[in-house]
Short mmCIF file of C-alpha atoms in Angstrom, two decimals:
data_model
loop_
_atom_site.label_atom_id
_atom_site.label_comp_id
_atom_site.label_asym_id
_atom_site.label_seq_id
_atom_site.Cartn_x
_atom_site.Cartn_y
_atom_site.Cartn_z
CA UNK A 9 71.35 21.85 25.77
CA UNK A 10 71.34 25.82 26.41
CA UNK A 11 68.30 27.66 28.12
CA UNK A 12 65.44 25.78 28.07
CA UNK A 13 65.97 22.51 26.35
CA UNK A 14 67.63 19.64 28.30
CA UNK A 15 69.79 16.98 26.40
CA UNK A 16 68.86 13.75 27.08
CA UNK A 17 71.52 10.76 26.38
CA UNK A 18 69.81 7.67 25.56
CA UNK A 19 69.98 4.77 23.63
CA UNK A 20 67.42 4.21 21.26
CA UNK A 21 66.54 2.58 17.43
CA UNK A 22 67.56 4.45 14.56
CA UNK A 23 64.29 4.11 12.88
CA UNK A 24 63.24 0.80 12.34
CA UNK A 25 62.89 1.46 8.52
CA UNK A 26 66.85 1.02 8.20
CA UNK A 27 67.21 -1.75 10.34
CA UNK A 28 70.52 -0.25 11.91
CA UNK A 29 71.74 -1.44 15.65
CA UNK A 30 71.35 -0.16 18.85
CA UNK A 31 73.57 3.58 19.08
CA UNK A 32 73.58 6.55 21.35
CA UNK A 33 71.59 9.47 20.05
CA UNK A 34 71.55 12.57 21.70
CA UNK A 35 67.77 14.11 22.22
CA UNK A 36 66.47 17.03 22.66
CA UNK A 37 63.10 18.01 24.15
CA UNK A 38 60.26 18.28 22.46
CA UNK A 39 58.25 20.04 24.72
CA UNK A 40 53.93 19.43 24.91
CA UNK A 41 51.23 21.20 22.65
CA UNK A 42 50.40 23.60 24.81
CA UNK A 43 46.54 23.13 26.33
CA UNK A 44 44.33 24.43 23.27
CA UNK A 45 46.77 24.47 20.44
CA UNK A 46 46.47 23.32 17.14
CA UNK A 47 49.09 22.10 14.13
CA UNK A 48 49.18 24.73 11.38
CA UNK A 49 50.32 22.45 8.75
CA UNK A 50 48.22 23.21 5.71
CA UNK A 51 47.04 26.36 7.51
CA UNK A 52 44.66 28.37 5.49
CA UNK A 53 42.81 31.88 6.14
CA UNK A 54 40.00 34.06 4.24
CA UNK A 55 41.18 35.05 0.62
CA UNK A 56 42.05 38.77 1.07
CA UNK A 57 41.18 41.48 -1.47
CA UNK A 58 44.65 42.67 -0.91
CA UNK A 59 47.78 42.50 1.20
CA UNK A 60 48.87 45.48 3.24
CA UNK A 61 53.02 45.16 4.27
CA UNK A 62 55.24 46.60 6.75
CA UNK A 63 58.94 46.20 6.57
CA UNK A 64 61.42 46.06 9.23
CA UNK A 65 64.88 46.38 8.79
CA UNK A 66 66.04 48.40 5.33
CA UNK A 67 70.24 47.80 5.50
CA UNK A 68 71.25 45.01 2.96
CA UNK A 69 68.51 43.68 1.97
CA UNK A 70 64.70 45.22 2.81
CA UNK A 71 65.19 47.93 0.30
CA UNK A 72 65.51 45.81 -2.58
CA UNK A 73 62.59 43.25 -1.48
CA UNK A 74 60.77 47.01 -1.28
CA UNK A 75 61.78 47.53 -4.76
CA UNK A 76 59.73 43.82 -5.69
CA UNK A 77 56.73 44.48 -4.05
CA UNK A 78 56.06 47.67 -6.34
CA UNK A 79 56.05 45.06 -9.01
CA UNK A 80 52.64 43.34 -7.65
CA UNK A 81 49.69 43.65 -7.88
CA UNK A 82 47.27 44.42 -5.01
CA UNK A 83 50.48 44.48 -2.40
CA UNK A 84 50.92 47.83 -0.65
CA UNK A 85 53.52 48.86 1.38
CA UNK A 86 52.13 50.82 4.33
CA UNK A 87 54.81 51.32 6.79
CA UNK A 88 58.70 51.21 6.90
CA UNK A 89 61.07 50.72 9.80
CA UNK A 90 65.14 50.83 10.59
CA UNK A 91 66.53 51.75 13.19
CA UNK A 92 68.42 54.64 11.67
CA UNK A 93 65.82 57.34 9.62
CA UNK A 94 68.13 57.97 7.02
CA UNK A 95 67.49 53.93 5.82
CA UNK A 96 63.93 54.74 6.00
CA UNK A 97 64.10 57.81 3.75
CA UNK A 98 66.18 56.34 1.08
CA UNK A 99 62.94 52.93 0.81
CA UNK A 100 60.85 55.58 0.74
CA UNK A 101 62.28 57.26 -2.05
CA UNK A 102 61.76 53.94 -3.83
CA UNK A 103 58.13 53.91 -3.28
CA UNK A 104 57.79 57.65 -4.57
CA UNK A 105 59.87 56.72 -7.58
CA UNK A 106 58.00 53.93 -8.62
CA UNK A 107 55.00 56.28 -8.14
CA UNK A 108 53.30 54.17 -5.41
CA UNK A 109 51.83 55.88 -2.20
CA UNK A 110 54.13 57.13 0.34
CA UNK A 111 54.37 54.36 3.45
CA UNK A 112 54.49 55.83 7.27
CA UNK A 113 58.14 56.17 8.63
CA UNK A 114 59.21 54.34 11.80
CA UNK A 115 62.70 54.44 13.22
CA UNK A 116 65.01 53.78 16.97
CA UNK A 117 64.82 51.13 18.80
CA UNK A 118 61.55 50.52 19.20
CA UNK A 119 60.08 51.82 16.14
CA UNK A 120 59.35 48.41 14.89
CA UNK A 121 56.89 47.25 18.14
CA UNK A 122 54.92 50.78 16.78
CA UNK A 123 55.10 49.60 13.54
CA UNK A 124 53.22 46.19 14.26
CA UNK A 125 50.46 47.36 16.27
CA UNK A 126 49.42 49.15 13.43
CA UNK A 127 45.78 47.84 11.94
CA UNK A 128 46.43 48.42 8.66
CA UNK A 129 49.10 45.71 8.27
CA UNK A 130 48.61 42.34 7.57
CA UNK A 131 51.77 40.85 7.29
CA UNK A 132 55.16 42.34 8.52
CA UNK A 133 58.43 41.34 6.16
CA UNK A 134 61.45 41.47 8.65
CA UNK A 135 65.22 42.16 7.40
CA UNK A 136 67.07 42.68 9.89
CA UNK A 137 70.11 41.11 11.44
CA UNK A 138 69.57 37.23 13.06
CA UNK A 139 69.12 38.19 16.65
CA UNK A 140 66.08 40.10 15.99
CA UNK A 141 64.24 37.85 13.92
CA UNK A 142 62.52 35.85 16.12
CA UNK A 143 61.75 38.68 18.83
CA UNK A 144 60.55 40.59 15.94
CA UNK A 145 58.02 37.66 14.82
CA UNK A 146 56.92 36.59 17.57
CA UNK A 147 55.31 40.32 18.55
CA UNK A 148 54.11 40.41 14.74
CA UNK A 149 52.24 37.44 15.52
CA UNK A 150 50.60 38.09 18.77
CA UNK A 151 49.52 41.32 17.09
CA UNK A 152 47.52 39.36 14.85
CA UNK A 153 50.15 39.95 11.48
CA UNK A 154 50.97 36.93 9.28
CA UNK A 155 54.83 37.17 8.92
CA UNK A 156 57.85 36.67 6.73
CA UNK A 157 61.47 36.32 8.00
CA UNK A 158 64.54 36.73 6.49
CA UNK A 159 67.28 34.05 6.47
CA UNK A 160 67.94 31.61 8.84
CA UNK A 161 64.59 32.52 10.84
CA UNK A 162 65.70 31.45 13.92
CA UNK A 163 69.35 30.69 15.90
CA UNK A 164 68.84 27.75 18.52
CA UNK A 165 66.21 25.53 19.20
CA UNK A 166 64.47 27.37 22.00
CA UNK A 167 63.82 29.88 19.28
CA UNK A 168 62.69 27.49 16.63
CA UNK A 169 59.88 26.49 19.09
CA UNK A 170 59.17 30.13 20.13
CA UNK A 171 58.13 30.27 16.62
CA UNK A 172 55.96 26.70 15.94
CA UNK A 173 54.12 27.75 19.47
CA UNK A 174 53.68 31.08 18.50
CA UNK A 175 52.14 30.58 15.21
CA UNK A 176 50.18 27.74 16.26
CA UNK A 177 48.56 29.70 19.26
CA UNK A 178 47.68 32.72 16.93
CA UNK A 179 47.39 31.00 13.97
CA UNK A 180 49.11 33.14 12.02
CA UNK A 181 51.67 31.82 8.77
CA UNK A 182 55.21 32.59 9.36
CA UNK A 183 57.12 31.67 6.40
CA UNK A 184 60.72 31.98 5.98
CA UNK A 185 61.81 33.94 3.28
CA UNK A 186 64.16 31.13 1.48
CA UNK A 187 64.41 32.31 -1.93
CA UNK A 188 66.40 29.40 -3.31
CA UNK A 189 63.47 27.07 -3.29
CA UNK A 190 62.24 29.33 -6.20
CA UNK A 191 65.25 29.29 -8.37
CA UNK A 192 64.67 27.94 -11.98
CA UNK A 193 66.93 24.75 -12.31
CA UNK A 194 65.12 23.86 -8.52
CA UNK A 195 61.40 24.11 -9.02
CA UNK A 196 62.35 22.26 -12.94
CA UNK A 197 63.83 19.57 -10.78
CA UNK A 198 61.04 19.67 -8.26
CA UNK A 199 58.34 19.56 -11.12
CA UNK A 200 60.42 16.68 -12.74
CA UNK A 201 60.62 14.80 -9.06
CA UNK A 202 57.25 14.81 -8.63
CA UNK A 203 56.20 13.52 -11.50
CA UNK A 204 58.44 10.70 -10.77
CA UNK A 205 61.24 10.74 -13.27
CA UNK A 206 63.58 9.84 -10.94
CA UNK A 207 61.94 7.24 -9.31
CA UNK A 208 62.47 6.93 -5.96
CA UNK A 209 64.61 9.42 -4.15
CA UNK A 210 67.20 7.85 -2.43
CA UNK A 211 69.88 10.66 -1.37
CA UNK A 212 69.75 14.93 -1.78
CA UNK A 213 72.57 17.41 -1.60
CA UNK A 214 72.91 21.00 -0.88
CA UNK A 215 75.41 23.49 0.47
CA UNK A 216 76.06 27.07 0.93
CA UNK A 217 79.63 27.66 -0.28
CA UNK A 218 79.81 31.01 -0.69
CA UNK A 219 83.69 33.13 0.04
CA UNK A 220 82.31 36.42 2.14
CA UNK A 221 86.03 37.83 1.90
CA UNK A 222 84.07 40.84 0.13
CA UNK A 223 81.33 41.00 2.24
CA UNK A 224 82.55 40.54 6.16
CA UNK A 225 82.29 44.40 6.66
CA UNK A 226 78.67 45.36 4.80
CA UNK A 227 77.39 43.57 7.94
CA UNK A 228 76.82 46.70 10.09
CA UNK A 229 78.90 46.11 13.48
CA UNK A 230 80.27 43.01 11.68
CA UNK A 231 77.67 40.88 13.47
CA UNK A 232 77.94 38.43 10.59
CA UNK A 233 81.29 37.47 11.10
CA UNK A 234 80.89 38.02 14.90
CA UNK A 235 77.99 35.26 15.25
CA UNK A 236 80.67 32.86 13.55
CA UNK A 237 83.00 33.52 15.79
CA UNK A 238 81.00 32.95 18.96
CA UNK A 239 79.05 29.35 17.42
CA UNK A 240 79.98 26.27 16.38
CA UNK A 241 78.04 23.76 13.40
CA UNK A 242 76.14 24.76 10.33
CA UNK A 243 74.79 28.13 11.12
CA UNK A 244 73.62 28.78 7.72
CA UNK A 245 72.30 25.83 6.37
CA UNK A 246 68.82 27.20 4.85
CA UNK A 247 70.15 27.65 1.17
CA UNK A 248 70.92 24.22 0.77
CA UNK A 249 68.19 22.51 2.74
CA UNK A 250 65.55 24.27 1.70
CA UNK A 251 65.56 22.43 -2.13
CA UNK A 252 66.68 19.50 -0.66
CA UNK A 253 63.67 19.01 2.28
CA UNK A 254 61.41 19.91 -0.58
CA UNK A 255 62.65 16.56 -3.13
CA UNK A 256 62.03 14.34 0.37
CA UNK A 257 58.80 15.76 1.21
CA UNK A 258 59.95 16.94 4.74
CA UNK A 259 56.63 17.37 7.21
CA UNK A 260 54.52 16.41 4.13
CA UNK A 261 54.67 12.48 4.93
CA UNK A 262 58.85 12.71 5.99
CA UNK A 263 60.84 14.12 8.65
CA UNK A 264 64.31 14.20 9.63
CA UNK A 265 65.13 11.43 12.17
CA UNK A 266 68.82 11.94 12.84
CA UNK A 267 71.88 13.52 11.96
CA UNK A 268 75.65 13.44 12.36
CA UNK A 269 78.23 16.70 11.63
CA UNK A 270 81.85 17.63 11.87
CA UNK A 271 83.90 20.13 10.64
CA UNK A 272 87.38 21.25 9.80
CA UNK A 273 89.68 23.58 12.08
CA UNK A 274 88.96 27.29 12.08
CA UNK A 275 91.91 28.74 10.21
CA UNK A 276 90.79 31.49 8.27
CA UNK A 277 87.94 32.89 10.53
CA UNK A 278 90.49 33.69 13.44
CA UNK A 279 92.70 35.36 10.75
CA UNK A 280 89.35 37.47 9.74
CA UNK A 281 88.89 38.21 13.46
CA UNK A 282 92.93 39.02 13.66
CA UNK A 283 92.90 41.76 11.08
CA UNK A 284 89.84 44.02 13.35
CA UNK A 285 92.37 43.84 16.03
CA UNK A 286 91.05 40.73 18.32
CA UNK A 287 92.47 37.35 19.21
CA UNK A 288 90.71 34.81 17.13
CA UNK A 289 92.36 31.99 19.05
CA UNK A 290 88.68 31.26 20.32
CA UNK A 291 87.18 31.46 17.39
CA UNK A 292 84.62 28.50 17.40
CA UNK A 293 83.32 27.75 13.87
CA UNK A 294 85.31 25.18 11.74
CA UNK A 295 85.86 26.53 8.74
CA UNK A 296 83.86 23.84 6.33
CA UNK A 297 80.99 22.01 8.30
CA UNK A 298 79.39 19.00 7.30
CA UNK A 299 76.08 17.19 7.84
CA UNK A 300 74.44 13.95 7.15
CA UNK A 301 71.03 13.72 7.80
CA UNK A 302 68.37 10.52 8.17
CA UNK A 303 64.79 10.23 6.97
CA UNK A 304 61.91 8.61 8.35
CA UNK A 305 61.43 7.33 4.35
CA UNK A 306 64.64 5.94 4.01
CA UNK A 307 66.74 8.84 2.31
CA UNK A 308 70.07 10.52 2.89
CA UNK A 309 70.45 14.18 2.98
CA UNK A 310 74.06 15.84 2.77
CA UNK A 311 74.50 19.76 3.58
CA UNK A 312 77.99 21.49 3.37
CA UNK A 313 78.99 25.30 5.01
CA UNK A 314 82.17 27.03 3.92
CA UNK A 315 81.95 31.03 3.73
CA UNK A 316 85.36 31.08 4.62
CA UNK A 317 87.50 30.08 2.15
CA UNK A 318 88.19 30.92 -2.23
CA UNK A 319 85.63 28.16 -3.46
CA UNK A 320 83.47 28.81 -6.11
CA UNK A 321 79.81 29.91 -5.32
CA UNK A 322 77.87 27.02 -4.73
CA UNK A 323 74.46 25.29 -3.63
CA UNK A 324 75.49 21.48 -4.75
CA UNK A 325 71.83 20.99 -4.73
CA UNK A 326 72.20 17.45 -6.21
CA UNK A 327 69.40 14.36 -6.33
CA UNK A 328 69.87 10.58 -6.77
CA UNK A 329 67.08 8.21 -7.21
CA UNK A 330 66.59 5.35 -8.49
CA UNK A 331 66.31 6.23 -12.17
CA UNK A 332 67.88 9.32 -12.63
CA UNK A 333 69.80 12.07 -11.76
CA UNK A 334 70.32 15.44 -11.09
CA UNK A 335 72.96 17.74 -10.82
CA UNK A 336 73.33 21.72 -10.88
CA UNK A 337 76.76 22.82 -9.30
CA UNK A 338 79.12 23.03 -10.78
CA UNK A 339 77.69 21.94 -13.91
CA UNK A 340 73.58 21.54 -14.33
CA UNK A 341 72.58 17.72 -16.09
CA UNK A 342 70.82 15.23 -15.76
CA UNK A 343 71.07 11.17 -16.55
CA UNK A 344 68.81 8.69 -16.22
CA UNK A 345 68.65 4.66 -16.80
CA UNK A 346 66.31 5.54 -19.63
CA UNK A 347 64.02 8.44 -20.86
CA UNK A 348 60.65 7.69 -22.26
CA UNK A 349 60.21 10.02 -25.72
CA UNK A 350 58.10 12.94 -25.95
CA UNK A 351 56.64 15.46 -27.78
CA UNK A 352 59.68 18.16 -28.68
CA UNK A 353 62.97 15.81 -27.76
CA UNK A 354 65.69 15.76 -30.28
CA UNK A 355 66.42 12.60 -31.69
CA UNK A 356 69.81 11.17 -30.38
CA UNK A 357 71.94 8.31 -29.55
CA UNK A 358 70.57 5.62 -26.83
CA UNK A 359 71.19 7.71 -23.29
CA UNK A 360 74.16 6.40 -21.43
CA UNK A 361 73.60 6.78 -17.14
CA UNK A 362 76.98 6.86 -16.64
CA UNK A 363 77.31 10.61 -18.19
CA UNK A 364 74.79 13.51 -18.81
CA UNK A 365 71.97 13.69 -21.33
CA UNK A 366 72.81 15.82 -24.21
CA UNK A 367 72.60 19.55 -23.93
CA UNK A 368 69.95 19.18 -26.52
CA UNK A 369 68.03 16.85 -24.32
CA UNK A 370 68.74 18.74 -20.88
CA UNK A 371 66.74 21.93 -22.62
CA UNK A 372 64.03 19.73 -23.92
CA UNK A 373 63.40 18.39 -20.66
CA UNK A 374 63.73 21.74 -18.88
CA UNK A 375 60.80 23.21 -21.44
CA UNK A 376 58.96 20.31 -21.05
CA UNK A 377 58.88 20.25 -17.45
CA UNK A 378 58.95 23.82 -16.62
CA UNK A 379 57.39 24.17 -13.03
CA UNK A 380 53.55 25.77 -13.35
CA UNK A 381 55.20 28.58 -11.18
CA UNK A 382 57.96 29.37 -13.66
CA UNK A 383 55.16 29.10 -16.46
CA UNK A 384 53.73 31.89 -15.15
CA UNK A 385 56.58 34.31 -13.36
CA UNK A 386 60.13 33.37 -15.10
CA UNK A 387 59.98 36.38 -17.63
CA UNK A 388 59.02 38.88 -15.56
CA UNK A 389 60.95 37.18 -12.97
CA UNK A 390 63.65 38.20 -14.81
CA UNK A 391 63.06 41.87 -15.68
CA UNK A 392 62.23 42.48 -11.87
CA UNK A 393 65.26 40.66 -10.32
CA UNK A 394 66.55 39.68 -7.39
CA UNK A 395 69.10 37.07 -7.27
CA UNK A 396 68.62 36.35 -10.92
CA UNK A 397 64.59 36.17 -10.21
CA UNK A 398 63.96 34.04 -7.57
CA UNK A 399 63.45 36.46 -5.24
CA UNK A 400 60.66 37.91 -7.32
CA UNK A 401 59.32 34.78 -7.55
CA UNK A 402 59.28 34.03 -3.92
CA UNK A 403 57.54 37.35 -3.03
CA UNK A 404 54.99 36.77 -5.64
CA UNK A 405 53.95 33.46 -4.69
CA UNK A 406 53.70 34.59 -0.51
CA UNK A 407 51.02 37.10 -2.00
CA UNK A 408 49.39 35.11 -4.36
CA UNK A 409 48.82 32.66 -1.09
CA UNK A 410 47.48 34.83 0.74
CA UNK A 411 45.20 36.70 -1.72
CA UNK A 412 43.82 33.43 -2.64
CA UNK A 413 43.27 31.89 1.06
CA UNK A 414 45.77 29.23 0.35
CA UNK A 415 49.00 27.33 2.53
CA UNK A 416 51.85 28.67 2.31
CA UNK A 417 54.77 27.40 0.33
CA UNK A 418 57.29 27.38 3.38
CA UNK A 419 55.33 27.27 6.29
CA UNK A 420 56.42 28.18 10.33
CA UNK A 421 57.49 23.99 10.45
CA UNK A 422 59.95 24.14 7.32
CA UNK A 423 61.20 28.19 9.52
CA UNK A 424 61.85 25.32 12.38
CA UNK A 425 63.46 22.57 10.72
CA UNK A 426 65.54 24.23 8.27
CA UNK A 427 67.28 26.48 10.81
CA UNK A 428 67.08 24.00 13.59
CA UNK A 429 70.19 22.60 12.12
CA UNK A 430 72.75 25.43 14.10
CA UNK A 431 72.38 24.68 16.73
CA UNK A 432 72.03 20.40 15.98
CA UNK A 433 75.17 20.11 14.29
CA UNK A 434 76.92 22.03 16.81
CA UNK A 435 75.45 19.64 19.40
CA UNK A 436 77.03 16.74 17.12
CA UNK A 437 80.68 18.24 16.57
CA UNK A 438 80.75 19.03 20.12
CA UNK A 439 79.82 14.97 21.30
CA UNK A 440 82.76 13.99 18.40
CA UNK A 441 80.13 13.56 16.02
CA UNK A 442 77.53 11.73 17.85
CA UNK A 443 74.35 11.01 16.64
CA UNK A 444 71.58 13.79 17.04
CA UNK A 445 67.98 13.38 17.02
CA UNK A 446 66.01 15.76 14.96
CA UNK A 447 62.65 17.16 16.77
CA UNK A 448 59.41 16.65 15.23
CA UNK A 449 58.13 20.24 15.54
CA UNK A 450 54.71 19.38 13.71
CA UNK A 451 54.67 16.58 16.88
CA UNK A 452 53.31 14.30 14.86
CA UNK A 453 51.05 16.15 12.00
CA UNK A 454 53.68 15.26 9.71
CA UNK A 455 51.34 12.72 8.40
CA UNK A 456 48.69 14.58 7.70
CA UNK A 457 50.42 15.21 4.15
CA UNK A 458 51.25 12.86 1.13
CA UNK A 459 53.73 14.62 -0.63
CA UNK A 460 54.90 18.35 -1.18
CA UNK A 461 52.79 18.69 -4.28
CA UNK A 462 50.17 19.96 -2.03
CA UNK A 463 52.24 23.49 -2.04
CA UNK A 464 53.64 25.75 -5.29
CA UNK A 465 50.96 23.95 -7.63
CA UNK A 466 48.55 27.04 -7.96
CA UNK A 467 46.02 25.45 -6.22
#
């Protein structure tokens, strides 16, 4: 393993809850709790009469999330940073528009480090491109600043534990800005999972299959396209695990065990590369990646990558248990073995699990199990934007937590395992698909959970 993780070849069970024989898994180290550290799972702090931000990065996407936070309540933005001043001119004019106060301006290289030693901030919202995100936390966090990262938060292991060990030796959150958790169709499912209408979860899907032939170039220096170019696996896998970890409970009485990955030849990403002028005969990531992944619990978890080629948009996001179904790309349904009546469902012929429940049914049950979140946020969710809402959402809830002294809905351990997967899968491919071992980053406080409705219930 690269820098400061050694792989370590051994032959071990693969979990004794699936009574499978004797294989070779690759390991990775998971390195000691530091002397004096603690677990942040459940992590709580002092309700806060407000919540003072400071955003880094304002290219693609800061000056939209900007944009949100003018929407809610007892949030300020105090401080803005970009490298380049013009980006910084153009958020502020958003502030001024939306008549809020006028934040301090930060730009260069190292207007960011200025901009967290500022004590006025509480918690620093960082945009920028991959390679700074973990850099950028990390100071954030040792300058006493709770902080939120953009997508994935980190790119290799060594920097997924850079993170746990910083936040646990501060004790500051670090959540990972994965919006997708909060889209409408997931947190109906999630509500509808936990309150065990599909009986036991056996096996979860989800994907980010998304063609960036439109997109390559809005990535300044083409650093996107350049980081696929230069690594291997499933570099983008948040989108899809995210909702998925969430249905099997991941750190919250779960955790990933194992997993195995492959992937296709890289066809059209060494074309992309050819047309800027380069030889994209290196060019290292396949151009569809796949991943199967094993829980302590017993379940399956699939996650697909393809931002190469002309598929339709798509998260899968997909859940079978035991009795019933789920199902939202390409087509949202749901089937079950049965469906107890309630209050509000259209009559209809006896439910059939070999096809969907009627579209009269499916909006029943989506009404009737409407997550408490979208109860509250979905309308002006909607009005406000951002990815259809869930953006909105997502911001919302990080300050509602934090105004009211609660955990976190994504927390520094789901930052860890839901990016840890880069750099894992590309271990896999590269060993012909060998077995990987997942690392507990919670090292063993995992169990100090019973389930994820702990989190996103208002509590």
């Amino acid at each position: 393993m690269k820098n400061i993780l050694a792989i370590i070849v051994a032959c071990v069970m693969l979990g004794a809850c699936t009574g499978q024989k004797q294989s070779a898994v690759i390991e990775t180290e998971v390195p000691e709790r530091p002397a004096g550290q603690t677990d942040v799972v459940g992590l709580r702090h002092e309700p806060m009469d407000s919540v003072r931000i400071g955003f880094i990065g304002l290219g693609m996407r800061g000056p939209s999330a900007v944009g949100r936070f003018c929407h809610i309540d007892r949030a300020s933005v105090k401080a803005l940073c970009d490298k380049h001043a013009d980006r910084v001119a153009k958020s502020q004019k958003i502030l001024v528009d939306r008549g809020r106060p006028e934040a301090a301006e930060y730009s260069g290289e190292e207007g960011w480090k200025e901009l967290c030693q500022r004590p006025d901030i509480d918690l620093v919202y960082i945009c920028t491109d991959w390679k700074n995100h973990v850099p950028m936390a990390v100071y954030a966090m040792e300058q006493g600043k709770d902080v939120a990262i953009e997508v994935p938060a980190a790119q290799s292991l060594e920097e997924c534990w850079q993170l746990v060990n910083t936040a646990e030796r501060t004790q500051r959150h670090c959540m990972m800005l994965e919006n997708c958790v909060y889209d409408f169709f997931e947190l109906t499912t999630l509500n509808m999972a936990q309150q065990g209408l599909f009986g036991d979860i056996l096996h979860v899907e989800g994907s980010y299959i998304h063609n960036l032939e439109d997109f390559w170039d809005a990535y300044e220096g083409n650093w996107r396209l350049d980081f696929n170019e230069t690594h291997r696996g499933d570099i983008y896998a948040t989108h899809g695990m995210g909702p998925a970890a969430q249905l099997v409970n991941l750190h919250r009485g779960n955790k990933m065990n194992y997993l195995v990955a492959m992937d296709s030849r890289a066809v059209t990403g060494p074309k992309l590369v050819a047309r800027n002028g380069r030889d994209g005969s290196a060019f290292r990531n396949g151009d569809h990646t796949m991943t199967m992944i094993q829980t302590e619990t017993g379940q399956t978890i699939h996650i697909q990558h393809d931002v190469m080629n002309p598929r339709p948009y798509s998260r899968m996001y997909q859940l079978t248990g035991t009795e019933g179904f789920a199902n939202k790309y390409p087509v949202e349904g749901y089937a079950f073995r049965s469906l107890e009546p309630f209050d509000g469902m259209p009559d209809h012929e006896d439910l059939s699990s070999h096809s969907f429940v009627p579209d009269t049914v499916k909006t029943a049950l989506m009404e009737r199990y409407r997550h408490p979140i979208q109860i509250e946020l979905e309308e002006k969710a909607r009005e406000v934007g951002g990815h259809g809402g869930m953006d909105f959402i997502m911001d919302y809830r990080l300050i509602y937590c934090l105004l009211n002294g609660l955990p976190l809905d994504q927390d520094v351990y789901d930052a860890a395992e839901w990016s840890c997967l880069g750099e894992l899968t590309a271990l896999s491919i590269e060993n012909n698909s060998a077995p990987v071992a997942v690392p507990d980053f919670t090292r063993g406080a995992w169990r100090k959970l019973d389930g994820y409705h702990h989190y996103m219930a208002g509590e």
